[in-house]
Coordinates of C-alpha atoms in Angstrom, one line a residue:
M300 CA 0.1 53.6 2.8
K301 CA 0.2 57.4 2.0
A302 CA 3.5 59.0 4.3
V303 CA 3.1 62.9 3.5
I304 CA 5.8 65.6 4.6
L305 CA 4.5 68.4 6.4
A306 CA 6.9 71.5 6.2
P307 CA 6.4 74.3 8.6
W308 CA 8.2 77.6 6.8
R309 CA 7.5 80.6 5.5
P310 CA 10.2 83.3 4.0
G311 CA 12.4 85.1 6.6
P312 CA 16.6 85.9 6.2
E313 CA 18.1 84.7 2.9
D314 CA 20.3 82.3 4.1
R315 CA 17.0 80.3 5.5
A316 CA 15.6 80.2 2.0
K317 CA 18.6 78.8 0.5
L318 CA 18.5 76.3 3.1
W319 CA 15.0 75.4 2.4
E320 CA 15.5 75.5 -1.2
F321 CA 18.2 72.6 -0.5
T322 CA 16.6 70.6 2.0
K323 CA 13.7 70.5 0.0
A324 CA 14.9 68.8 -2.9
W325 CA 17.3 66.3 -0.3
W326 CA 13.7 65.3 0.6
T327 CA 11.7 65.0 -2.7
N328 CA 14.7 63.4 -4.2
D329 CA 15.0 60.8 -1.8
H330 CA 11.2 60.2 -1.2
P331 CA 9.5 60.8 -4.3
D332 CA 6.3 58.8 -3.7
W333 CA 6.0 61.0 -0.6
E334 CA 3.9 64.1 -1.1
L335 CA 5.1 67.3 0.1
H336 CA 3.2 69.8 2.2
E337 CA 4.2 73.3 3.1
A338 CA 1.7 75.5 5.0
P339 CA 3.7 78.9 6.0
G340 CA 1.0 80.7 7.8
P341 CA 0.4 84.3 8.4
V342 CA 3.6 86.4 6.7
T343 CA 3.7 88.9 9.6
G344 CA 3.3 88.4 13.3
P345 CA 5.6 85.8 15.1
F346 CA 5.8 82.6 13.2
N347 CA 4.0 80.2 14.4
R348 CA 5.3 76.9 14.0
A349 CA 2.5 74.7 15.4
A350 CA -0.6 76.4 13.4
A351 CA 1.9 75.9 10.0
I352 CA 2.2 71.8 11.0
N353 CA -1.5 72.3 11.6
D354 CA -2.4 73.9 7.9
A355 CA -0.1 71.0 6.2
A356 CA -1.3 68.6 7.7
A357 CA -5.0 69.6 6.7
A358 CA -3.6 70.8 3.1
A359 CA -1.9 67.0 2.7
G360 CA -5.4 65.3 2.8
D361 CA -6.1 61.7 3.9
W362 CA -2.6 60.6 4.8
D363 CA -1.7 57.5 7.0
V364 CA 1.6 58.7 8.2
A365 CA 3.1 62.4 8.5
V366 CA 7.0 62.7 8.7
I367 CA 7.2 66.6 10.5
I368 CA 10.4 67.8 9.0
D369 CA 12.5 71.0 10.1
T370 CA 13.3 72.8 6.6
D371 CA 17.0 73.0 8.0
T372 CA 17.9 69.6 8.7
L373 CA 19.1 66.8 7.1
V374 CA 18.0 62.8 7.8
N375 CA 19.0 59.8 6.9
P376 CA 16.6 58.7 4.5
D377 CA 16.3 55.1 5.4
A378 CA 16.0 56.3 9.0
A379 CA 13.1 57.9 7.7
R380 CA 11.5 55.8 6.1
T381 CA 12.0 53.3 9.4
A382 CA 10.4 55.5 11.4
V383 CA 7.3 55.9 9.0
D384 CA 7.0 51.8 9.4
V385 CA 7.6 52.2 13.4
A386 CA 5.0 54.9 13.6
A387 CA 2.4 52.9 11.7
A388 CA 2.5 49.6 13.3
T389 CA 3.1 50.8 16.9
G390 CA 0.8 54.2 16.9
A391 CA 3.7 55.7 18.7
M392 CA 5.6 59.1 18.3
V393 CA 8.6 58.2 16.4
L394 CA 12.0 59.9 16.5
A395 CA 13.9 59.2 13.2
G396 CA 17.3 60.0 14.9
D397 CA 18.6 60.0 18.1
E398 CA 21.5 62.9 17.9
R399 CA 21.1 65.8 16.3
G400 CA 24.8 66.9 14.8
M401 CA 25.1 71.4 14.7
L402 CA 27.0 71.7 11.5
T403 CA 29.7 75.0 11.9
R404 CA 28.5 77.5 9.4
E405 CA 31.8 76.7 6.8
G406 CA 30.2 72.6 7.7
T407 CA 27.3 74.0 5.7
R408 CA 28.7 76.1 3.5
K409 CA 30.9 73.0 1.8
I410 CA 27.6 70.6 2.0
L411 CA 25.5 73.1 0.1
G412 CA 28.5 73.5 -2.4
G413 CA 28.2 69.4 -3.0
Y414 CA 30.5 67.9 -0.2
R415 CA 29.5 64.5 0.5
G416 CA 32.9 63.6 2.4
N417 CA 32.6 62.9 6.7
W418 CA 30.3 65.0 8.1
R419 CA 31.1 64.3 12.3
V420 CA 34.7 65.7 11.7
R421 CA 35.9 68.7 13.9
G422 CA 35.5 71.7 11.4
M423 CA 32.2 70.0 10.1
Q424 CA 30.0 69.7 13.4
E425 CA 30.3 71.9 16.6
R426 CA 27.9 70.0 19.2
V427 CA 25.6 66.9 19.3
Y428 CA 22.6 67.1 20.8
T429 CA 20.7 64.3 22.5
D430 CA 17.8 65.1 23.9
G431 CA 15.3 66.3 20.6
C432 CA 12.0 65.5 20.1
S433 CA 11.6 67.2 17.0
S434 CA 13.5 68.0 13.4
C435 CA 11.9 65.0 11.7
V436 CA 8.9 62.9 13.7
A437 CA 6.8 60.5 12.1
V438 CA 2.7 60.4 13.5
S439 CA 0.4 58.1 12.5
R440 CA -3.0 59.5 11.4
E441 CA -4.7 57.8 14.6
L442 CA -2.3 59.8 17.2
W443 CA -2.2 62.7 15.5
D444 CA -6.4 62.5 15.8
T445 CA -6.3 61.6 19.8
V446 CA -3.9 64.6 20.5
G447 CA -5.4 67.2 18.0
G448 CA -2.4 68.3 16.3
F449 CA 0.1 70.8 17.7
D450 CA -0.7 73.4 19.8
P451 CA -1.2 76.6 18.1
L452 CA -1.1 78.6 21.3
F453 CA 2.4 78.6 21.1
A454 CA 3.5 81.6 19.1
G455 CA 7.3 82.1 18.2
W456 CA 9.7 80.6 18.7
G457 CA 10.2 77.3 21.4
F458 CA 8.4 74.4 22.7
E459 CA 5.4 73.2 21.0
D460 CA 7.3 70.3 20.5
I461 CA 8.0 69.6 23.8
A462 CA 4.0 70.2 24.2
F463 CA 3.2 67.7 21.1
R464 CA 5.5 64.9 22.6
I465 CA 3.9 65.2 26.0
A466 CA 0.4 65.5 24.6
C467 CA 1.1 62.1 22.2
E468 CA 2.7 60.2 25.3
T469 CA 0.3 60.9 27.8
L470 CA -3.0 60.2 25.8
T471 CA -1.6 57.2 24.3
G472 CA 0.4 55.9 27.0
K473 CA 3.6 54.9 24.8
H474 CA 6.9 56.8 25.2
M475 CA 8.5 58.8 22.0
V476 CA 10.3 55.6 20.0
K477 CA 14.3 57.3 19.1
L478 CA 15.3 55.2 15.9
S479 CA 19.8 54.7 16.1
S480 CA 20.7 57.1 13.5
E481 CA 22.0 61.1 13.1
M482 CA 20.4 63.8 11.6
F483 CA 22.1 67.0 10.7
H484 CA 21.3 70.6 11.4
L485 CA 22.7 73.0 9.0
W486 CA 23.8 76.3 10.3
H487 CA 21.7 79.6 10.0
T488 CA 21.7 82.7 11.7
T489 CA 19.8 82.4 14.8
S490 CA 16.1 83.7 15.4
H491 CA 15.3 86.9 17.3
E492 CA 13.0 84.7 18.8
N493 CA 15.1 82.3 20.5
N494 CA 15.7 84.8 23.2
P495 CA 14.7 84.2 26.7
R496 CA 13.9 87.9 27.6
T497 CA 11.2 88.3 24.4
D498 CA 7.4 88.1 25.8
T499 CA 6.7 85.2 22.9
Y500 CA 9.8 83.4 24.5
K501 CA 8.3 83.7 28.1
A502 CA 4.7 82.9 27.2
N503 CA 5.4 79.9 25.5
E504 CA 8.1 78.3 28.6
A505 CA 5.1 79.6 30.8
R506 CA 2.3 77.2 29.0
C507 CA 5.0 74.4 28.0
E508 CA 5.4 74.2 31.7
R509 CA 1.7 73.5 32.7
Y510 CA 1.9 70.5 30.1
R511 CA 5.1 69.1 31.9
S512 CA 2.9 69.7 35.1
A513 CA 0.4 67.7 33.3
R514 CA 2.8 65.1 32.2
W515 CA 1.1 61.5 32.4
D516 CA -2.2 62.9 33.4
A517 CA -4.7 62.7 30.5
D518 CA -7.3 64.9 32.1
A519 CA -4.9 67.3 32.3
V520 CA -3.6 67.3 29.2
R521 CA -6.7 67.3 27.6
V522 CA -7.5 70.4 29.1
L523 CA -4.5 71.8 27.6
T524 CA -5.6 70.8 24.0
D525 CA -8.9 71.5 24.2
E526 CA -7.7 75.0 25.1
A527 CA -5.6 74.8 21.8
R528 CA -8.6 73.5 19.7
G529 CA -10.5 76.5 20.9
S530 CA -8.1 79.0 20.1
A531 CA -9.0 78.4 16.6
L532 CA -12.6 79.8 17.0
V533 CA -11.0 82.8 17.6
E534 CA -11.7 85.9 15.5
P535 CA -8.6 88.2 15.1
V536 CA -8.8 91.6 16.1
E537 CA -9.3 94.3 14.0
L538 CA -7.1 96.9 13.8
G539 CA -8.7 100.7 14.4
P540 CA -8.7 104.0 13.1
T541 CA -4.6 106.0 14.6
R542 CA -3.5 109.3 13.9
I543 CA -0.1 107.7 12.5
P544 CA -0.5 105.0 10.0
R545 CA 0.7 101.8 10.4
I546 CA 3.7 102.7 8.2
L547 CA 7.2 101.6 9.1
H548 CA 10.1 103.5 6.9
R549 CA 13.8 102.6 7.0
T550 CA 16.4 104.0 4.3
V551 CA 19.9 101.4 3.6
P552 CA 22.7 100.9 1.3
A553 CA 22.5 98.5 -1.5
D554 CA 24.6 95.6 0.8
T555 CA 23.0 95.0 3.9
T556 CA 24.2 92.6 6.6
D557 CA 22.3 89.9 8.3
Q558 CA 21.8 91.6 12.0
V559 CA 20.3 94.8 10.0
E560 CA 17.7 92.1 8.1
H561 CA 17.3 89.8 11.2
W562 CA 16.0 93.4 13.2
W563 CA 13.9 94.4 10.1
T564 CA 12.2 90.7 9.9
H565 CA 11.3 90.9 14.1
L566 CA 10.1 94.1 13.3
Q567 CA 7.6 92.9 10.8
Q568 CA 6.3 90.4 12.9
L569 CA 6.0 92.3 15.6
H570 CA 3.7 94.5 13.6
P571 CA 0.9 92.0 11.9
G572 CA -1.3 94.3 9.2
W573 CA 1.3 97.3 9.0
E574 CA 3.4 98.6 5.7
F575 CA 6.7 98.4 5.2
H576 CA 8.9 100.2 2.7
T577 CA 12.4 100.1 2.2
Y578 CA 14.2 103.1 0.7
R579 CA 17.4 100.9 -0.9
E580 CA 20.4 102.7 -2.8
P581 CA 20.3 103.3 -5.4
I582 CA 17.7 105.9 -4.8
D583 CA 16.3 107.5 -7.5
P584 CA 16.5 111.5 -6.5
A585 CA 13.2 112.6 -8.7
E586 CA 10.9 110.9 -6.4
W587 CA 12.1 113.0 -3.6
P588 CA 10.7 116.5 -4.6
L589 CA 10.9 118.2 -1.1
T590 CA 15.1 117.3 -0.8
G591 CA 16.1 114.9 -3.7
D592 CA 17.7 118.0 -5.0
L593 CA 20.2 118.2 -1.9
W594 CA 21.3 114.4 -2.3
D595 CA 24.6 115.1 -3.9
R596 CA 25.6 117.5 -1.4
C597 CA 25.1 115.4 1.7
Q598 CA 28.6 114.7 3.1
N599 CA 27.8 110.7 3.7
G600 CA 24.7 107.7 3.4
A601 CA 23.5 109.0 6.8
Q602 CA 22.7 112.8 5.9
K603 CA 21.0 112.0 3.2
A604 CA 19.1 109.3 5.0
G605 CA 18.5 112.1 7.3
L606 CA 17.1 114.0 4.7
I607 CA 14.6 111.0 3.4
R608 CA 13.3 110.6 7.2
L609 CA 12.2 113.7 7.2
E610 CA 10.5 113.6 3.8
A611 CA 9.3 110.2 4.2
L612 CA 6.9 110.8 7.4
Y613 CA 6.3 114.5 6.0
T614 CA 4.7 113.0 3.0
H615 CA 3.4 109.6 4.3
G616 CA 3.6 110.0 7.9
G617 CA 3.7 106.8 10.1
V618 CA 7.3 105.3 12.0
Y619 CA 10.8 105.8 10.6
V620 CA 13.0 103.8 12.5
D621 CA 16.9 103.1 11.8
S622 CA 18.6 99.8 10.6
D623 CA 20.7 99.5 14.0
C624 CA 17.9 99.3 16.1
E625 CA 16.9 96.2 17.8
P626 CA 13.3 95.9 18.6
H627 CA 12.0 94.5 21.2
R628 CA 7.8 95.4 21.2
S629 CA 5.4 96.6 18.9
L630 CA 5.0 100.5 18.3
E631 CA 1.4 99.9 17.8
P632 CA 0.5 101.9 21.1
L633 CA 2.3 105.2 19.9
L634 CA -0.2 105.7 17.4
H635 CA -2.6 107.5 18.6
V636 CA -0.5 110.9 19.1
P637 CA -0.1 113.7 16.0
A638 CA 4.1 112.4 16.5
F639 CA 6.4 111.2 18.7
A640 CA 10.2 110.6 19.7
A641 CA 12.4 110.1 22.6
W642 CA 15.1 111.8 24.6
E643 CA 18.5 110.6 24.7
D644 CA 19.4 112.0 27.3
R645 CA 18.8 115.8 28.7
Q646 CA 20.0 117.5 26.0
C647 CA 19.5 115.9 22.7
V648 CA 16.2 114.1 21.2
P649 CA 17.9 112.2 18.1
D650 CA 16.3 111.0 14.8
A651 CA 16.6 107.4 14.7
V652 CA 13.2 106.9 15.8
L653 CA 10.3 109.7 14.8
G654 CA 6.6 109.0 14.3
A655 CA 4.4 110.9 12.7
E656 CA 1.3 111.9 10.9
P657 CA 0.8 112.8 7.3
Q658 CA 1.5 116.9 7.0
H659 CA 2.9 117.3 10.7
P660 CA 3.3 121.1 10.3
V661 CA 6.8 120.6 12.4
F662 CA 8.3 118.0 10.1
E663 CA 7.9 120.7 7.3
T664 CA 10.1 122.9 9.1
M665 CA 12.7 120.7 10.3
I666 CA 13.1 120.0 6.1
E667 CA 13.6 123.3 5.8
K668 CA 15.9 123.9 8.5
A669 CA 17.7 120.8 7.4
R670 CA 18.2 122.2 4.2
A671 CA 19.6 125.1 5.0
V672 CA 22.5 123.0 7.3
I673 CA 22.9 121.4 4.3
Q674 CA 23.7 124.1 1.9
G675 CA 25.9 125.8 4.7
G676 CA 27.7 123.2 4.4
G677 CA 26.8 121.6 7.6
D678 CA 27.1 117.8 8.6
A679 CA 25.1 114.7 9.4
W680 CA 24.4 115.5 13.3
H681 CA 23.5 119.4 12.4
S682 CA 21.2 118.7 9.6
G683 CA 19.7 115.5 11.7
P684 CA 19.7 115.4 15.8
G685 CA 20.7 119.3 15.8
V686 CA 16.9 119.7 13.6
T687 CA 15.4 117.5 15.5
T688 CA 16.6 118.6 19.4
E689 CA 15.9 122.4 18.2
N690 CA 12.4 122.1 17.1
L691 CA 10.9 119.2 18.9
P692 CA 11.0 119.8 22.7
G693 CA 8.3 122.3 23.7
R694 CA 5.4 121.2 21.8
H695 CA 2.0 120.1 22.3
D696 CA 1.9 117.7 19.0
V697 CA 4.8 116.2 19.9
V698 CA 5.2 113.4 22.4
L699 CA 8.6 113.2 23.6
L700 CA 9.4 109.6 25.6
P701 CA 12.0 109.2 28.2
P702 CA 15.2 107.4 26.7
G703 CA 14.2 103.7 27.9
A704 CA 12.1 103.9 25.1
F705 CA 14.5 103.8 22.3
Y706 CA 18.0 105.0 23.6
P707 CA 17.8 102.4 27.4
T708 CA 22.2 102.9 26.7
H709 CA 23.7 105.7 26.3
Y710 CA 26.4 106.0 23.6
L711 CA 29.1 107.2 26.1
D712 CA 28.2 104.3 27.8
K713 CA 31.0 101.8 27.8
Q714 CA 28.4 99.5 27.7
A715 CA 26.7 100.6 25.4
K716 CA 26.2 97.9 22.6
R717 CA 24.7 95.4 25.5
S718 CA 21.2 94.5 25.1
V719 CA 18.9 96.1 27.4
D720 CA 15.5 94.7 28.2
G721 CA 12.6 96.2 30.3
P722 CA 8.9 96.6 29.7
W723 CA 9.5 100.7 28.9
V724 CA 11.3 99.6 25.7
F725 CA 10.0 99.6 22.3
L726 CA 13.3 99.3 20.3
R727 CA 17.0 99.6 21.5
H728 CA 19.0 102.1 19.3
D729 CA 22.6 100.4 18.7
W730 CA 24.9 103.5 18.4
A731 CA 26.5 101.8 15.0
G732 CA 27.4 105.3 14.3
S733 CA 28.1 105.1 10.4
W734 CA 28.8 109.0 9.8
L735 CA 31.1 110.0 12.9
S736 CA 34.7 111.2 11.4
D737 CA 37.6 109.2 12.8
A738 CA 38.0 112.1 15.0
Q739 CA 34.4 112.1 16.6
K740 CA 34.7 108.5 16.9
R741 CA 38.2 109.5 18.8
S742 CA 36.3 111.7 21.0
I743 CA 33.3 109.6 22.2
E744 CA 36.2 106.8 23.0
R745 CA 38.1 109.2 25.4
R746 CA 34.8 110.1 26.9
R747 CA 33.0 107.4 27.7
R748 CA 32.2 106.6 31.4

């Protein structure tokens, strides 16, 4: 009997990569006779776990039983082997554990460091789930072919595992088998797609409701699985020409937080087919002929980043996004104008999010104005938002969006850190204010309403 491991995976935040490196070694050490196949799918766009599993199953060739794992989960090797045997003997979908222990951050750190004591004690495990249908699932080839694999119409986070279970049970009449064992989920940063406010989550939830409504109705489930099979025949949409090129720019220090990288990954997934340029310290001023000579006169990193964004957009075009912006939807619809920005309120047009075609004349003007401010000893506000506020309003070749597009919460709002959702929100500026002096921060705090 040929058993294979199917691992849906693609690179993401650094902690996920470390977990997969660890769990991959764990699985290959415990099951050296099982071929392991991983299929990452497209690098950009929402991660499609279902499609990745299907691709891995196809790459595995002829197999008798597939073990579908999560790349952040550890399973008792005896339970995994038993799951394979039961799946082959019964033709049912088999889950290799009836409990999934969610390990803490500290517990995960200890395990990655070699700790092999009790993983169930306080401090190692924060909660246990008993209602799962994924993490380590074994299915026979006959069952896989009957169902047609996972439904790739679930794009982004969630619900594809529930749909697969319903399809397996309904089309065979056999309930999923749960073995009496515990699986352990290693801690990592939460996926930005695991958010009920996102469009992909809502779409997946709605499709899953159709599966739930069809449960134990084989004809109704076949309608859904036929839709899933048909989706593989859809040709990808070609991106048409735009005035603003599909380039996202950002400037960051040498070290960034998990949150910053989390949002940048989300931006990449929302913008398939785009280029992504990160300017990370140390940055060579010689590569920036329009502003590099003034970098050593900047009062802080934010002021330097303000120069870089203006030069990057003037030279290359595209969209510049500050690292403290939370993505909500694709910026693709905004690319058909010469340039865009948004009002913060009735007085200010910030520079946290800017888009422009290459060599847009106002950006040449703003570079000159910003240079003059820095040469005169001005601060980051006057060389950044002060310049954009002075020069962008009133132009026929710049579209200024309302505050809700990028600044749905005002920095003077006491709840400015809260997440805001709405069909009008492209990005939410988080107002990190790294460049503010202590006096400016105190002033803002006093004025907050």
